[in-house]
Amino acid sequence: MSAGSTAKHPGRVACDAEALKAFWEKKVQLHVQQLQSEDERVRKSALGRLRGEWAQKLELRHRMLQAPRKASPRSSLLGAESSCAGDKTAA
């Protein structure tokens, strides 16, 4: 902008276009660097892996709770032992 147009429009500020361009290029470059560092931080984080592990554990537990209960040989043996436990007498 010329000095004459600044006098006509006192609200406008005259500045060098190259300086303005350099200012915004620097701002954009800084923003890109911040985005890259944030992306790298998120990729290095163990949070995603931990969420996946917990999701697998919860899914397995959910399946176990939803599956029909079958009488396992171990549980029937425990039941037999518990009924015999009351019959023990001192010899």
PDB file of C-alpha atoms in Angstrom:
ATOM      1  CA  MET A   1       0.000   0.000   0.000  1.00  0.00           C
ATOM      2  CA  SER A   2       1.220   3.460  -0.740  1.00  0.00           C
ATOM      3  CA  ALA A   3       1.458   6.225   1.786  1.00  0.00           C
ATOM      4  CA  GLY A   4      -1.346   8.091  -0.002  1.00  0.00           C
ATOM      5  CA  SER A   5      -3.833   5.248   0.393  1.00  0.00           C
ATOM      6  CA  THR A   6      -2.958   4.936   4.089  1.00  0.00           C
ATOM      7  CA  ALA A   7      -3.920   8.563   4.569  1.00  0.00           C
ATOM      8  CA  LYS A   8      -7.261   7.937   2.856  1.00  0.00           C
ATOM      9  CA  HIS A   9      -7.944   4.819   4.993  1.00  0.00           C
ATOM     10  CA  PRO A  10      -6.519   5.363   8.466  1.00  0.00           C
ATOM     11  CA  GLY A  11      -7.769   1.941   9.694  1.00  0.00           C
ATOM     12  CA  ARG A  12      -5.550   0.067   7.253  1.00  0.00           C
ATOM     13  CA  VAL A  13      -1.948  -0.677   8.050  1.00  0.00           C
ATOM     14  CA  ALA A  14       0.632  -0.775   5.299  1.00  0.00           C
ATOM     15  CA  CYS A  15       3.085  -3.659   5.512  1.00  0.00           C
ATOM     16  CA  ASP A  16       5.458  -5.590   3.347  1.00  0.00           C
ATOM     17  CA  ALA A  17       3.790  -8.484   1.504  1.00  0.00           C
ATOM     18  CA  GLU A  18       6.911 -10.636   1.810  1.00  0.00           C
ATOM     19  CA  ALA A  19       7.032 -10.146   5.570  1.00  0.00           C
ATOM     20  CA  LEU A  20       3.353 -11.065   5.840  1.00  0.00           C
ATOM     21  CA  LYS A  21       3.880 -14.149   3.682  1.00  0.00           C
ATOM     22  CA  ALA A  22       6.885 -15.209   5.773  1.00  0.00           C
ATOM     23  CA  PHE A  23       4.867 -14.725   8.973  1.00  0.00           C
ATOM     24  CA  TRP A  24       2.049 -17.008   7.825  1.00  0.00           C
ATOM     25  CA  GLU A  25       4.417 -19.602   6.366  1.00  0.00           C
ATOM     26  CA  LYS A  26       6.160 -19.752   9.734  1.00  0.00           C
ATOM     27  CA  LYS A  27       2.797 -20.151  11.498  1.00  0.00           C
ATOM     28  CA  VAL A  28       1.765 -22.961   9.133  1.00  0.00           C
ATOM     29  CA  GLN A  29       5.118 -24.714   9.531  1.00  0.00           C
ATOM     30  CA  LEU A  30       4.840 -24.556  13.334  1.00  0.00           C
ATOM     31  CA  HIS A  31       1.308 -25.946  13.181  1.00  0.00           C
ATOM     32  CA  VAL A  32       2.423 -28.835  10.934  1.00  0.00           C
ATOM     33  CA  GLN A  33       5.263 -29.659  13.341  1.00  0.00           C
ATOM     34  CA  GLN A  34       2.848 -29.694  16.283  1.00  0.00           C
ATOM     35  CA  LEU A  35       0.480 -32.018  14.410  1.00  0.00           C
ATOM     36  CA  GLN A  36       3.333 -34.368  13.525  1.00  0.00           C
ATOM     37  CA  SER A  37       4.648 -34.501  17.084  1.00  0.00           C
ATOM     38  CA  GLU A  38       1.131 -35.177  18.419  1.00  0.00           C
ATOM     39  CA  ASP A  39       0.649 -37.946  15.852  1.00  0.00           C
ATOM     40  CA  GLU A  40       3.962 -39.522  16.840  1.00  0.00           C
ATOM     41  CA  ARG A  41       3.059 -39.301  20.536  1.00  0.00           C
ATOM     42  CA  VAL A  42      -0.257 -41.058  19.925  1.00  0.00           C
ATOM     43  CA  ARG A  43       1.417 -43.785  17.846  1.00  0.00           C
ATOM     44  CA  LYS A  44       3.989 -44.451  20.579  1.00  0.00           C
ATOM     45  CA  SER A  45       1.334 -44.572  23.273  1.00  0.00           C
ATOM     46  CA  ALA A  46       0.461 -47.972  24.746  1.00  0.00           C
ATOM     47  CA  LEU A  47      -3.136 -46.921  25.218  1.00  0.00           C
ATOM     48  CA  GLY A  48      -4.345 -48.464  21.962  1.00  0.00           C
ATOM     49  CA  ARG A  49      -2.695 -51.792  22.756  1.00  0.00           C
ATOM     50  CA  LEU A  50      -4.110 -51.794  26.291  1.00  0.00           C
ATOM     51  CA  ARG A  51      -7.608 -51.012  25.037  1.00  0.00           C
ATOM     52  CA  GLY A  52      -7.361 -53.924  22.605  1.00  0.00           C
ATOM     53  CA  GLU A  53      -6.222 -56.317  25.336  1.00  0.00           C
ATOM     54  CA  TRP A  54      -9.029 -55.263  27.666  1.00  0.00           C
ATOM     55  CA  ALA A  55     -11.573 -55.586  24.867  1.00  0.00           C
ATOM     56  CA  GLN A  56     -10.390 -59.158  24.240  1.00  0.00           C
ATOM     57  CA  LYS A  57     -10.569 -59.999  27.949  1.00  0.00           C
ATOM     58  CA  LEU A  58     -14.063 -58.561  28.257  1.00  0.00           C
ATOM     59  CA  GLU A  59     -15.237 -60.393  25.149  1.00  0.00           C
ATOM     60  CA  LEU A  60     -13.876 -63.695  26.490  1.00  0.00           C
ATOM     61  CA  ARG A  61     -15.555 -63.122  29.849  1.00  0.00           C
ATOM     62  CA  HIS A  62     -18.812 -62.201  28.132  1.00  0.00           C
ATOM     63  CA  ARG A  63     -18.698 -65.415  26.080  1.00  0.00           C
ATOM     64  CA  MET A  64     -17.981 -67.468  29.180  1.00  0.00           C
ATOM     65  CA  LEU A  65     -20.930 -65.952  31.022  1.00  0.00           C
ATOM     66  CA  GLN A  66     -23.276 -66.373  28.059  1.00  0.00           C
ATOM     67  CA  ALA A  67     -22.300 -69.991  27.323  1.00  0.00           C
ATOM     68  CA  PRO A  68     -24.579 -72.653  28.815  1.00  0.00           C
ATOM     69  CA  ARG A  69     -23.029 -74.177  31.872  1.00  0.00           C
ATOM     70  CA  LYS A  70     -21.976 -77.748  31.387  1.00  0.00           C
ATOM     71  CA  ALA A  71     -21.330 -80.083  34.291  1.00  0.00           C
ATOM     72  CA  SER A  72     -17.599 -80.537  34.308  1.00  0.00           C
ATOM     73  CA  PRO A  73     -16.048 -83.661  35.835  1.00  0.00           C
ATOM     74  CA  ARG A  74     -14.173 -81.502  38.325  1.00  0.00           C
ATOM     75  CA  SER A  75     -17.326 -79.887  39.691  1.00  0.00           C
ATOM     76  CA  SER A  76     -19.016 -83.282  40.104  1.00  0.00           C
ATOM     77  CA  LEU A  77     -15.964 -84.577  41.977  1.00  0.00           C
ATOM     78  CA  LEU A  78     -16.054 -81.591  44.283  1.00  0.00           C
ATOM     79  CA  GLY A  79     -19.707 -82.221  44.972  1.00  0.00           C
ATOM     80  CA  ALA A  80     -18.995 -85.850  45.918  1.00  0.00           C
ATOM     81  CA  GLU A  81     -16.140 -84.839  48.200  1.00  0.00           C
ATOM     82  CA  SER A  82     -18.253 -82.282  49.990  1.00  0.00           C
ATOM     83  CA  SER A  83     -20.990 -84.828  50.742  1.00  0.00           C
ATOM     84  CA  CYS A  84     -18.428 -87.244  52.156  1.00  0.00           C
ATOM     85  CA  ALA A  85     -16.817 -84.547  54.274  1.00  0.00           C
ATOM     86  CA  GLY A  86     -19.727 -84.546  56.714  1.00  0.00           C
ATOM     87  CA  ASP A  87     -19.528 -88.348  57.220  1.00  0.00           C
ATOM     88  CA  LYS A  88     -16.039 -88.336  58.643  1.00  0.00           C
ATOM     89  CA  THR A  89     -15.944 -89.723  62.155  1.00  0.00           C
ATOM     90  CA  ALA A  90     -13.043 -90.201  64.490  1.00  0.00           C
ATOM     91  CA  ALA A  91     -11.910 -93.824  64.391  1.00  0.00           C
TER      92      ALA A  91
END
